[in-house]
Amino acid sequence: MNILNYFKQVPTWSPEKVRRFLKEKSPEEYNLVDVRTPKEYERGHLPGARLIPVGEMANRLFEIDPHKPTIAY
Amino acid sequence: MRSRAAAATLLEAGFKEVYSMEGGINAWNGRVAEGAPQSGMAYFAPAATPEELAALAWRLEGGSRKFYSALADTVTDPEAKDLYRQLAKAEEHHQTALLKLYEEFSGKASAPGFPGALLPPGDEDGDTMEGGMRVSEALEWAKGKKTTDILELSLSLETNAYDLYIKMERRMQDEHSAQVFHVLSAEEKQHLERLSALLEKRM
């Protein structure tokens, strides 16, 4: 993981916007990615979220479809 | 913020549309599911065919139906009684959807007593409900509890079930197996919305 990625500007959505999006869409229409640790995921995650800790992201890109909208938290 | 870094990595890799959720999970005030990524999947492990998957899911929905029917029979509050009846009805609806899928896949009408012979031995009493809890234990817990507490339990069980069905659908290699979980997650989503609305009304 490139440390500079922590300082890049990326588009953000409010939790409310995410909630509406998830309500309207069917799970196969998007990627929902939990980038925290497995312990944090176990304690509570958004329904259907995939667990890909941020440090593993670069090596696990093949697990998610680049053509679908992706929400990370 | 970890999600921003992750989003930057995805954008760099060529993903076109990526969003980081502001405030992360702490800002999320919706329901969350608990457990590891594979949690709950073991229940479906014995199934080798889409028919067997439908049968296992049917039995699980039957457990949930049993839970809600028993609650409807025991509570005295008329509004709560009505609510549990509705929930039992919804589970019955899920079972009907699964039965239809089974018939479609196998090309034959389901025998009386479905799923019986389709399943390996174990849990013939149908004591497991969605979310992996034992029906008998959940009913024991529910004794003397307030309606809102029981609704909270239902919501967390159903949220875990929704989480599981989405992940199972993704995991399935063949189209029919994926379809079983697609039907279930779609039903579960509606079900959760109704439950949340009812809980909000009661609070």
PDB file of N, CA, C and O in Angstrom, chain A:
ATOM      1  N   MET A   1       0.832  -1.207   0.000  1.00  0.00           N
ATOM      2  CA  MET A   1       0.000   0.000   0.000  1.00  0.00           C
ATOM      3  C   MET A   1       0.859   1.245   0.000  1.00  0.00           C
ATOM      4  O   MET A   1       1.752   1.403   0.814  1.00  0.00           O
ATOM      5  N   ASN A   2       0.562   2.123  -0.901  1.00  0.00           N
ATOM      6  CA  ASN A   2       1.286   3.386  -0.990  1.00  0.00           C
ATOM      7  C   ASN A   2       0.821   4.314   0.124  1.00  0.00           C
ATOM      8  O   ASN A   2      -0.356   4.634   0.237  1.00  0.00           O
ATOM      9  N   ILE A   3       1.759   4.759   0.935  1.00  0.00           N
ATOM     10  CA  ILE A   3       1.416   5.608   2.074  1.00  0.00           C
ATOM     11  C   ILE A   3       0.760   6.911   1.616  1.00  0.00           C
ATOM     12  O   ILE A   3      -0.088   7.479   2.293  1.00  0.00           O
ATOM     13  N   LEU A   4       1.125   7.364   0.412  1.00  0.00           N
ATOM     14  CA  LEU A   4       0.550   8.616  -0.110  1.00  0.00           C
ATOM     15  C   LEU A   4      -0.944   8.518  -0.363  1.00  0.00           C
ATOM     16  O   LEU A   4      -1.640   9.523  -0.429  1.00  0.00           O
ATOM     17  N   ASN A   5      -1.434   7.280  -0.503  1.00  0.00           N
ATOM     18  CA  ASN A   5      -2.869   7.118  -0.726  1.00  0.00           C
ATOM     19  C   ASN A   5      -3.700   7.630   0.450  1.00  0.00           C
ATOM     20  O   ASN A   5      -4.875   7.915   0.313  1.00  0.00           O
ATOM     21  N   TYR A   6      -3.069   7.724   1.615  1.00  0.00           N
ATOM     22  CA  TYR A   6      -3.787   8.253   2.771  1.00  0.00           C
ATOM     23  C   TYR A   6      -4.097   9.745   2.615  1.00  0.00           C
ATOM     24  O   TYR A   6      -4.915  10.293   3.313  1.00  0.00           O
ATOM     25  N   PHE A   7      -3.395  10.392   1.708  1.00  0.00           N
ATOM     26  CA  PHE A   7      -3.575  11.840   1.580  1.00  0.00           C
ATOM     27  C   PHE A   7      -4.290  12.244   0.303  1.00  0.00           C
ATOM     28  O   PHE A   7      -4.516  13.411   0.061  1.00  0.00           O
ATOM     29  N   LYS A   8      -4.663  11.249  -0.510  1.00  0.00           N
ATOM     30  CA  LYS A   8      -5.329  11.581  -1.777  1.00  0.00           C
ATOM     31  C   LYS A   8      -6.784  11.965  -1.563  1.00  0.00           C
ATOM     32  O   LYS A   8      -7.439  11.470  -0.671  1.00  0.00           O
ATOM     33  N   GLN A   9      -7.258  12.836  -2.447  1.00  0.00           N
ATOM     34  CA  GLN A   9      -8.671  13.201  -2.429  1.00  0.00           C
ATOM     35  C   GLN A   9      -9.471  12.102  -3.125  1.00  0.00           C
ATOM     36  O   GLN A   9      -9.150  11.726  -4.237  1.00  0.00           O
ATOM     37  N   VAL A  10     -10.486  11.602  -2.465  1.00  0.00           N
ATOM     38  CA  VAL A  10     -11.352  10.596  -3.097  1.00  0.00           C
ATOM     39  C   VAL A  10     -12.805  11.017  -2.900  1.00  0.00           C
ATOM     40  O   VAL A  10     -13.115  11.736  -1.964  1.00  0.00           O
ATOM     41  N   PRO A  11     -13.694  10.583  -3.815  1.00  0.00           N
ATOM     42  CA  PRO A  11     -15.108  10.927  -3.620  1.00  0.00           C
ATOM     43  C   PRO A  11     -15.636  10.282  -2.345  1.00  0.00           C
ATOM     44  O   PRO A  11     -15.250   9.161  -2.009  1.00  0.00           O
ATOM     45  N   THR A  12     -16.482  10.986  -1.628  1.00  0.00           N
ATOM     46  CA  THR A  12     -17.071  10.412  -0.416  1.00  0.00           C
ATOM     47  C   THR A  12     -18.596  10.457  -0.502  1.00  0.00           C
ATOM     48  O   THR A  12     -19.167  11.282  -1.212  1.00  0.00           O
ATOM     49  N   TRP A  13     -19.211   9.550   0.225  1.00  0.00           N
ATOM     50  CA  TRP A  13     -20.663   9.552   0.380  1.00  0.00           C
ATOM     51  C   TRP A  13     -20.983   9.591   1.860  1.00  0.00           C
ATOM     52  O   TRP A  13     -20.280   8.943   2.656  1.00  0.00           O
ATOM     53  N   SER A  14     -22.050  10.305   2.206  1.00  0.00           N
ATOM     54  CA  SER A  14     -22.490  10.319   3.604  1.00  0.00           C
ATOM     55  C   SER A  14     -23.136   8.964   3.910  1.00  0.00           C
ATOM     56  O   SER A  14     -23.618   8.288   2.995  1.00  0.00           O
ATOM     57  N   PRO A  15     -23.167   8.575   5.195  1.00  0.00           N
ATOM     58  CA  PRO A  15     -23.835   7.313   5.549  1.00  0.00           C
ATOM     59  C   PRO A  15     -25.287   7.278   5.062  1.00  0.00           C
ATOM     60  O   PRO A  15     -25.785   6.234   4.652  1.00  0.00           O
ATOM     61  N   GLU A  16     -25.930   8.445   5.094  1.00  0.00           N
ATOM     62  CA  GLU A  16     -27.328   8.518   4.654  1.00  0.00           C
ATOM     63  C   GLU A  16     -27.440   8.202   3.154  1.00  0.00           C
ATOM     64  O   GLU A  16     -28.332   7.471   2.724  1.00  0.00           O
ATOM     65  N   LYS A  17     -26.513   8.749   2.384  1.00  0.00           N
ATOM     66  CA  LYS A  17     -26.477   8.489   0.941  1.00  0.00           C
ATOM     67  C   LYS A  17     -26.230   6.987   0.688  1.00  0.00           C
ATOM     68  O   LYS A  17     -26.857   6.375  -0.175  1.00  0.00           O
ATOM     69  N   VAL A  18     -25.321   6.409   1.459  1.00  0.00           N
ATOM     70  CA  VAL A  18     -25.028   4.979   1.332  1.00  0.00           C
ATOM     71  C   VAL A  18     -26.280   4.158   1.662  1.00  0.00           C
ATOM     72  O   VAL A  18     -26.637   3.226   0.944  1.00  0.00           O
ATOM     73  N   ARG A  19     -26.950   4.542   2.734  1.00  0.00           N
ATOM     74  CA  ARG A  19     -28.150   3.817   3.162  1.00  0.00           C
ATOM     75  C   ARG A  19     -29.210   3.813   2.056  1.00  0.00           C
ATOM     76  O   ARG A  19     -29.796   2.779   1.741  1.00  0.00           O
ATOM     77  N   ARG A  20     -29.424   4.980   1.444  1.00  0.00           N
ATOM     78  CA  ARG A  20     -30.421   5.076   0.367  1.00  0.00           C
ATOM     79  C   ARG A  20     -30.010   4.232  -0.840  1.00  0.00           C
ATOM     80  O   ARG A  20     -30.825   3.543  -1.443  1.00  0.00           O
ATOM     81  N   PHE A  21     -28.718   4.306  -1.160  1.00  0.00           N
ATOM     82  CA  PHE A  21     -28.194   3.547  -2.301  1.00  0.00           C
ATOM     83  C   PHE A  21     -28.396   2.037  -2.078  1.00  0.00           C
ATOM     84  O   PHE A  21     -28.880   1.324  -2.961  1.00  0.00           O
ATOM     85  N   LEU A  22     -28.044   1.567  -0.884  1.00  0.00           N
ATOM     86  CA  LEU A  22     -28.165   0.136  -0.600  1.00  0.00           C
ATOM     87  C   LEU A  22     -29.620  -0.311  -0.609  1.00  0.00           C
ATOM     88  O   LEU A  22     -29.942  -1.441  -0.963  1.00  0.00           O
ATOM     89  N   LYS A  23     -30.505   0.607  -0.208  1.00  0.00           N
ATOM     90  CA  LYS A  23     -31.924   0.289  -0.168  1.00  0.00           C
ATOM     91  C   LYS A  23     -32.484   0.130  -1.580  1.00  0.00           C
ATOM     92  O   LYS A  23     -33.276  -0.765  -1.855  1.00  0.00           O
ATOM     93  N   GLU A  24     -32.021   1.014  -2.475  1.00  0.00           N
ATOM     94  CA  GLU A  24     -32.546   1.000  -3.851  1.00  0.00           C
ATOM     95  C   GLU A  24     -31.968  -0.124  -4.707  1.00  0.00           C
ATOM     96  O   GLU A  24     -32.625  -0.622  -5.606  1.00  0.00           O
ATOM     97  N   LYS A  25     -30.724  -0.475  -4.435  1.00  0.00           N
ATOM     98  CA  LYS A  25     -30.027  -1.427  -5.308  1.00  0.00           C
ATOM     99  C   LYS A  25     -30.067  -2.834  -4.752  1.00  0.00           C
ATOM    100  O   LYS A  25     -30.231  -3.053  -3.565  1.00  0.00           O
ATOM    101  N   SER A  26     -29.841  -3.754  -5.658  1.00  0.00           N
ATOM    102  CA  SER A  26     -29.748  -5.151  -5.281  1.00  0.00           C
ATOM    103  C   SER A  26     -28.256  -5.466  -5.066  1.00  0.00           C
ATOM    104  O   SER A  26     -27.406  -4.873  -5.736  1.00  0.00           O
ATOM    105  N   PRO A  27     -27.927  -6.369  -4.104  1.00  0.00           N
ATOM    106  CA  PRO A  27     -26.519  -6.576  -3.731  1.00  0.00           C
ATOM    107  C   PRO A  27     -25.566  -6.901  -4.882  1.00  0.00           C
ATOM    108  O   PRO A  27     -24.379  -6.606  -4.792  1.00  0.00           O
ATOM    109  N   GLU A  28     -26.078  -7.494  -5.973  1.00  0.00           N
ATOM    110  CA  GLU A  28     -25.136  -7.831  -7.047  1.00  0.00           C
ATOM    111  C   GLU A  28     -24.813  -6.619  -7.933  1.00  0.00           C
ATOM    112  O   GLU A  28     -23.988  -6.715  -8.836  1.00  0.00           O
ATOM    113  N   GLU A  29     -25.442  -5.481  -7.634  1.00  0.00           N
ATOM    114  CA  GLU A  29     -25.189  -4.290  -8.455  1.00  0.00           C
ATOM    115  C   GLU A  29     -24.034  -3.429  -7.956  1.00  0.00           C
ATOM    116  O   GLU A  29     -23.670  -2.452  -8.581  1.00  0.00           O
ATOM    117  N   TYR A  30     -23.485  -3.765  -6.766  1.00  0.00           N
ATOM    118  CA  TYR A  30     -22.417  -2.925  -6.224  1.00  0.00           C
ATOM    119  C   TYR A  30     -21.404  -3.773  -5.465  1.00  0.00           C
ATOM    120  O   TYR A  30     -21.657  -4.942  -5.167  1.00  0.00           O
ATOM    121  N   ASN A  31     -20.252  -3.161  -5.170  1.00  0.00           N
ATOM    122  CA  ASN A  31     -19.284  -3.756  -4.250  1.00  0.00           C
ATOM    123  C   ASN A  31     -19.330  -2.963  -2.951  1.00  0.00           C
ATOM    124  O   ASN A  31     -19.226  -1.734  -2.979  1.00  0.00           O
ATOM    125  N   LEU A  32     -19.476  -3.667  -1.860  1.00  0.00           N
ATOM    126  CA  LEU A  32     -19.443  -3.020  -0.553  1.00  0.00           C
ATOM    127  C   LEU A  32     -18.263  -3.644   0.188  1.00  0.00           C
ATOM    128  O   LEU A  32     -18.242  -4.854   0.415  1.00  0.00           O
ATOM    129  N   VAL A  33     -17.266  -2.821   0.486  1.00  0.00           N
ATOM    130  CA  VAL A  33     -16.022  -3.374   1.020  1.00  0.00           C
ATOM    131  C   VAL A  33     -15.689  -2.805   2.391  1.00  0.00           C
ATOM    132  O   VAL A  33     -15.610  -1.585   2.584  1.00  0.00           O
ATOM    133  N   ASP A  34     -15.519  -3.705   3.331  1.00  0.00           N
ATOM    134  CA  ASP A  34     -15.102  -3.347   4.685  1.00  0.00           C
ATOM    135  C   ASP A  34     -13.583  -3.454   4.717  1.00  0.00           C
ATOM    136  O   ASP A  34     -13.027  -4.527   4.502  1.00  0.00           O
ATOM    137  N   VAL A  35     -12.908  -2.325   4.956  1.00  0.00           N
ATOM    138  CA  VAL A  35     -11.442  -2.323   4.846  1.00  0.00           C
ATOM    139  C   VAL A  35     -10.769  -2.354   6.220  1.00  0.00           C
ATOM    140  O   VAL A  35      -9.571  -2.140   6.338  1.00  0.00           O
ATOM    141  N   ARG A  36     -11.560  -2.653   7.244  1.00  0.00           N
ATOM    142  CA  ARG A  36     -10.998  -2.666   8.602  1.00  0.00           C
ATOM    143  C   ARG A  36     -10.359  -4.040   8.899  1.00  0.00           C
ATOM    144  O   ARG A  36     -10.191  -4.863   8.012  1.00  0.00           O
ATOM    145  N   THR A  37     -10.091  -4.295  10.141  1.00  0.00           N
ATOM    146  CA  THR A  37      -9.461  -5.570  10.523  1.00  0.00           C
ATOM    147  C   THR A  37     -10.538  -6.650  10.676  1.00  0.00           C
ATOM    148  O   THR A  37     -11.710  -6.337  10.880  1.00  0.00           O
ATOM    149  N   PRO A  38     -10.137  -7.941  10.602  1.00  0.00           N
ATOM    150  CA  PRO A  38     -11.114  -9.020  10.805  1.00  0.00           C
ATOM    151  C   PRO A  38     -11.858  -8.900  12.148  1.00  0.00           C
ATOM    152  O   PRO A  38     -13.060  -9.164  12.222  1.00  0.00           O
ATOM    153  N   LYS A  39     -11.171  -8.495  13.194  1.00  0.00           N
ATOM    154  CA  LYS A  39     -11.805  -8.335  14.517  1.00  0.00           C
ATOM    155  C   LYS A  39     -12.924  -7.300  14.459  1.00  0.00           C
ATOM    156  O   LYS A  39     -14.010  -7.504  15.005  1.00  0.00           O
ATOM    157  N   GLU A  40     -12.638  -6.178  13.816  1.00  0.00           N
ATOM    158  CA  GLU A  40     -13.640  -5.115  13.711  1.00  0.00           C
ATOM    159  C   GLU A  40     -14.832  -5.594  12.884  1.00  0.00           C
ATOM    160  O   GLU A  40     -15.986  -5.315  13.215  1.00  0.00           O
ATOM    161  N   TYR A  41     -14.535  -6.322  11.823  1.00  0.00           N
ATOM    162  CA  TYR A  41     -15.590  -6.873  10.953  1.00  0.00           C
ATOM    163  C   TYR A  41     -16.504  -7.794  11.757  1.00  0.00           C
ATOM    164  O   TYR A  41     -17.728  -7.717  11.669  1.00  0.00           O
ATOM    165  N   GLU A  42     -15.891  -8.658  12.553  1.00  0.00           N
ATOM    166  CA  GLU A  42     -16.663  -9.616  13.352  1.00  0.00           C
ATOM    167  C   GLU A  42     -17.623  -8.927  14.306  1.00  0.00           C
ATOM    168  O   GLU A  42     -18.733  -9.390  14.524  1.00  0.00           O
ATOM    169  N   ARG A  43     -17.174  -7.834  14.896  1.00  0.00           N
ATOM    170  CA  ARG A  43     -18.022  -7.135  15.868  1.00  0.00           C
ATOM    171  C   ARG A  43     -19.252  -6.513  15.227  1.00  0.00           C
ATOM    172  O   ARG A  43     -20.271  -6.325  15.870  1.00  0.00           O
ATOM    173  N   GLY A  44     -19.155  -6.160  13.954  1.00  0.00           N
ATOM    174  CA  GLY A  44     -20.309  -5.570  13.288  1.00  0.00           C
ATOM    175  C   GLY A  44     -19.929  -5.006  11.940  1.00  0.00           C
ATOM    176  O   GLY A  44     -18.990  -4.222  11.845  1.00  0.00           O
ATOM    177  N   HIS A  45     -20.650  -5.441  10.891  1.00  0.00           N
ATOM    178  CA  HIS A  45     -20.365  -4.950   9.538  1.00  0.00           C
ATOM    179  C   HIS A  45     -21.680  -4.715   8.804  1.00  0.00           C
ATOM    180  O   HIS A  45     -22.714  -5.264   9.182  1.00  0.00           O
ATOM    181  N   LEU A  46     -21.605  -3.921   7.735  1.00  0.00           N
ATOM    182  CA  LEU A  46     -22.798  -3.703   6.927  1.00  0.00           C
ATOM    183  C   LEU A  46     -23.169  -5.018   6.242  1.00  0.00           C
ATOM    184  O   LEU A  46     -22.282  -5.744   5.778  1.00  0.00           O
ATOM    185  N   PRO A  47     -24.477  -5.354   6.212  1.00  0.00           N
ATOM    186  CA  PRO A  47     -24.877  -6.647   5.637  1.00  0.00           C
ATOM    187  C   PRO A  47     -24.341  -6.849   4.220  1.00  0.00           C
ATOM    188  O   PRO A  47     -24.496  -5.980   3.366  1.00  0.00           O
ATOM    189  N   GLY A  48     -23.708  -7.987   4.015  1.00  0.00           N
ATOM    190  CA  GLY A  48     -23.205  -8.340   2.689  1.00  0.00           C
ATOM    191  C   GLY A  48     -21.822  -7.810   2.369  1.00  0.00           C
ATOM    192  O   GLY A  48     -21.304  -8.084   1.291  1.00  0.00           O
ATOM    193  N   ALA A  49     -21.217  -7.048   3.291  1.00  0.00           N
ATOM    194  CA  ALA A  49     -19.909  -6.455   3.006  1.00  0.00           C
ATOM    195  C   ALA A  49     -18.825  -7.524   2.900  1.00  0.00           C
ATOM    196  O   ALA A  49     -18.840  -8.514   3.620  1.00  0.00           O
ATOM    197  N   ARG A  50     -17.885  -7.310   1.971  1.00  0.00           N
ATOM    198  CA  ARG A  50     -16.707  -8.168   1.881  1.00  0.00           C
ATOM    199  C   ARG A  50     -15.655  -7.596   2.797  1.00  0.00           C
ATOM    200  O   ARG A  50     -15.507  -6.373   2.878  1.00  0.00           O
ATOM    201  N   LEU A  51     -14.875  -8.474   3.392  1.00  0.00           N
ATOM    202  CA  LEU A  51     -13.774  -8.016   4.229  1.00  0.00           C
ATOM    203  C   LEU A  51     -12.480  -8.037   3.424  1.00  0.00           C
ATOM    204  O   LEU A  51     -12.016  -9.099   2.999  1.00  0.00           O
ATOM    205  N   ILE A  52     -11.935  -6.852   3.154  1.00  0.00           N
ATOM    206  CA  ILE A  52     -10.597  -6.745   2.551  1.00  0.00           C
ATOM    207  C   ILE A  52      -9.843  -5.645   3.314  1.00  0.00           C
ATOM    208  O   ILE A  52     -10.001  -4.456   3.011  1.00  0.00           O
ATOM    209  N   PRO A  53      -9.064  -6.051   4.315  1.00  0.00           N
ATOM    210  CA  PRO A  53      -8.341  -5.029   5.095  1.00  0.00           C
ATOM    211  C   PRO A  53      -7.489  -4.149   4.175  1.00  0.00           C
ATOM    212  O   PRO A  53      -6.958  -4.641   3.172  1.00  0.00           O
ATOM    213  N   VAL A  54      -7.411  -2.873   4.519  1.00  0.00           N
ATOM    214  CA  VAL A  54      -6.800  -1.894   3.627  1.00  0.00           C
ATOM    215  C   VAL A  54      -5.399  -2.308   3.167  1.00  0.00           C
ATOM    216  O   VAL A  54      -5.041  -2.146   2.000  1.00  0.00           O
ATOM    217  N   GLY A  55      -4.619  -2.923   4.040  1.00  0.00           N
ATOM    218  CA  GLY A  55      -3.263  -3.333   3.696  1.00  0.00           C
ATOM    219  C   GLY A  55      -3.207  -4.441   2.649  1.00  0.00           C
ATOM    220  O   GLY A  55      -2.189  -4.635   1.996  1.00  0.00           O
ATOM    221  N   GLU A  56      -4.323  -5.188   2.506  1.00  0.00           N
ATOM    222  CA  GLU A  56      -4.355  -6.299   1.545  1.00  0.00           C
ATOM    223  C   GLU A  56      -4.994  -5.905   0.213  1.00  0.00           C
ATOM    224  O   GLU A  56      -5.022  -6.693  -0.730  1.00  0.00           O
ATOM    225  N   MET A  57      -5.557  -4.696   0.199  1.00  0.00           N
ATOM    226  CA  MET A  57      -6.360  -4.264  -0.958  1.00  0.00           C
ATOM    227  C   MET A  57      -5.636  -4.433  -2.293  1.00  0.00           C
ATOM    228  O   MET A  57      -6.176  -5.026  -3.236  1.00  0.00           O
ATOM    229  N   ALA A  58      -4.422  -3.906  -2.369  1.00  0.00           N
ATOM    230  CA  ALA A  58      -3.700  -3.912  -3.646  1.00  0.00           C
ATOM    231  C   ALA A  58      -3.518  -5.327  -4.199  1.00  0.00           C
ATOM    232  O   ALA A  58      -3.515  -5.533  -5.410  1.00  0.00           O
ATOM    233  N   ASN A  59      -3.398  -6.315  -3.295  1.00  0.00           N
ATOM    234  CA  ASN A  59      -3.194  -7.702  -3.747  1.00  0.00           C
ATOM    235  C   ASN A  59      -4.487  -8.474  -3.964  1.00  0.00           C
ATOM    236  O   ASN A  59      -4.458  -9.608  -4.431  1.00  0.00           O
ATOM    237  N   ARG A  60      -5.604  -7.894  -3.582  1.00  0.00           N
ATOM    238  CA  ARG A  60      -6.862  -8.645  -3.671  1.00  0.00           C
ATOM    239  C   ARG A  60      -7.891  -7.971  -4.583  1.00  0.00           C
ATOM    240  O   ARG A  60      -9.087  -8.222  -4.476  1.00  0.00           O
ATOM    241  N   LEU A  61      -7.398  -7.127  -5.477  1.00  0.00           N
ATOM    242  CA  LEU A  61      -8.302  -6.394  -6.373  1.00  0.00           C
ATOM    243  C   LEU A  61      -9.137  -7.337  -7.237  1.00  0.00           C
ATOM    244  O   LEU A  61     -10.259  -7.017  -7.608  1.00  0.00           O
ATOM    245  N   PHE A  62      -8.555  -8.501  -7.555  1.00  0.00           N
ATOM    246  CA  PHE A  62      -9.253  -9.443  -8.441  1.00  0.00           C
ATOM    247  C   PHE A  62     -10.552  -9.953  -7.821  1.00  0.00           C
ATOM    248  O   PHE A  62     -11.396 -10.502  -8.511  1.00  0.00           O
ATOM    249  N   GLU A  63     -10.719  -9.783  -6.517  1.00  0.00           N
ATOM    250  CA  GLU A  63     -11.935 -10.280  -5.864  1.00  0.00           C
ATOM    251  C   GLU A  63     -13.153  -9.399  -6.135  1.00  0.00           C
ATOM    252  O   GLU A  63     -14.274  -9.803  -5.872  1.00  0.00           O
ATOM    253  N   ILE A  64     -12.930  -8.178  -6.574  1.00  0.00           N
ATOM    254  CA  ILE A  64     -14.072  -7.290  -6.803  1.00  0.00           C
ATOM    255  C   ILE A  64     -14.148  -6.808  -8.243  1.00  0.00           C
ATOM    256  O   ILE A  64     -13.134  -6.642  -8.910  1.00  0.00           O
ATOM    257  N   ASP A  65     -15.376  -6.606  -8.680  1.00  0.00           N
ATOM    258  CA  ASP A  65     -15.654  -6.250 -10.066  1.00  0.00           C
ATOM    259  C   ASP A  65     -15.434  -4.748 -10.286  1.00  0.00           C
ATOM    260  O   ASP A  65     -16.153  -3.923  -9.718  1.00  0.00           O
ATOM    261  N   PRO A  66     -14.448  -4.379 -11.124  1.00  0.00           N
ATOM    262  CA  PRO A  66     -14.134  -2.958 -11.309  1.00  0.00           C
ATOM    263  C   PRO A  66     -15.223  -2.169 -12.036  1.00  0.00           C
ATOM    264  O   PRO A  66     -15.191  -0.944 -12.070  1.00  0.00           O
ATOM    265  N   HIS A  67     -16.201  -2.896 -12.639  1.00  0.00           N
ATOM    266  CA  HIS A  67     -17.253  -2.204 -13.384  1.00  0.00           C
ATOM    267  C   HIS A  67     -18.433  -1.799 -12.528  1.00  0.00           C
ATOM    268  O   HIS A  67     -19.335  -1.110 -12.997  1.00  0.00           O
ATOM    269  N   LYS A  68     -18.452  -2.259 -11.278  1.00  0.00           N
ATOM    270  CA  LYS A  68     -19.581  -1.897 -10.411  1.00  0.00           C
ATOM    271  C   LYS A  68     -19.180  -0.755  -9.489  1.00  0.00           C
ATOM    272  O   LYS A  68     -18.011  -0.645  -9.115  1.00  0.00           O
ATOM    273  N   PRO A  69     -20.167   0.081  -9.117  1.00  0.00           N
ATOM    274  CA  PRO A  69     -19.862   1.114  -8.122  1.00  0.00           C
ATOM    275  C   PRO A  69     -19.358   0.444  -6.829  1.00  0.00           C
ATOM    276  O   PRO A  69     -19.883  -0.591  -6.433  1.00  0.00           O
ATOM    277  N   THR A  70     -18.342   1.033  -6.224  1.00  0.00           N
ATOM    278  CA  THR A  70     -17.734   0.433  -5.044  1.00  0.00           C
ATOM    279  C   THR A  70     -17.799   1.398  -3.865  1.00  0.00           C
ATOM    280  O   THR A  70     -17.428   2.559  -3.992  1.00  0.00           O
ATOM    281  N   ILE A  71     -18.291   0.894  -2.743  1.00  0.00           N
ATOM    282  CA  ILE A  71     -18.331   1.698  -1.528  1.00  0.00           C
ATOM    283  C   ILE A  71     -17.368   1.071  -0.526  1.00  0.00           C
ATOM    284  O   ILE A  71     -17.439  -0.127  -0.267  1.00  0.00           O
ATOM    285  N   ALA A  72     -16.469   1.878  -0.002  1.00  0.00           N
ATOM    286  CA  ALA A  72     -15.517   1.385   1.000  1.00  0.00           C
ATOM    287  C   ALA A  72     -15.793   2.072   2.327  1.00  0.00           C
ATOM    288  O   ALA A  72     -16.150   3.248   2.378  1.00  0.00           O
ATOM    289  N   TYR A  73     -15.653   1.325   3.406  1.00  0.00           N
ATOM    290  CA  TYR A  73     -15.754   1.947   4.742  1.00  0.00           C
ATOM    291  C   TYR A  73     -14.785   1.277   5.705  1.00  0.00           C
ATOM    292  O   TYR A  73     -14.306   0.197   5.418  1.00  0.00           O
TER     293      TYR A  73
END
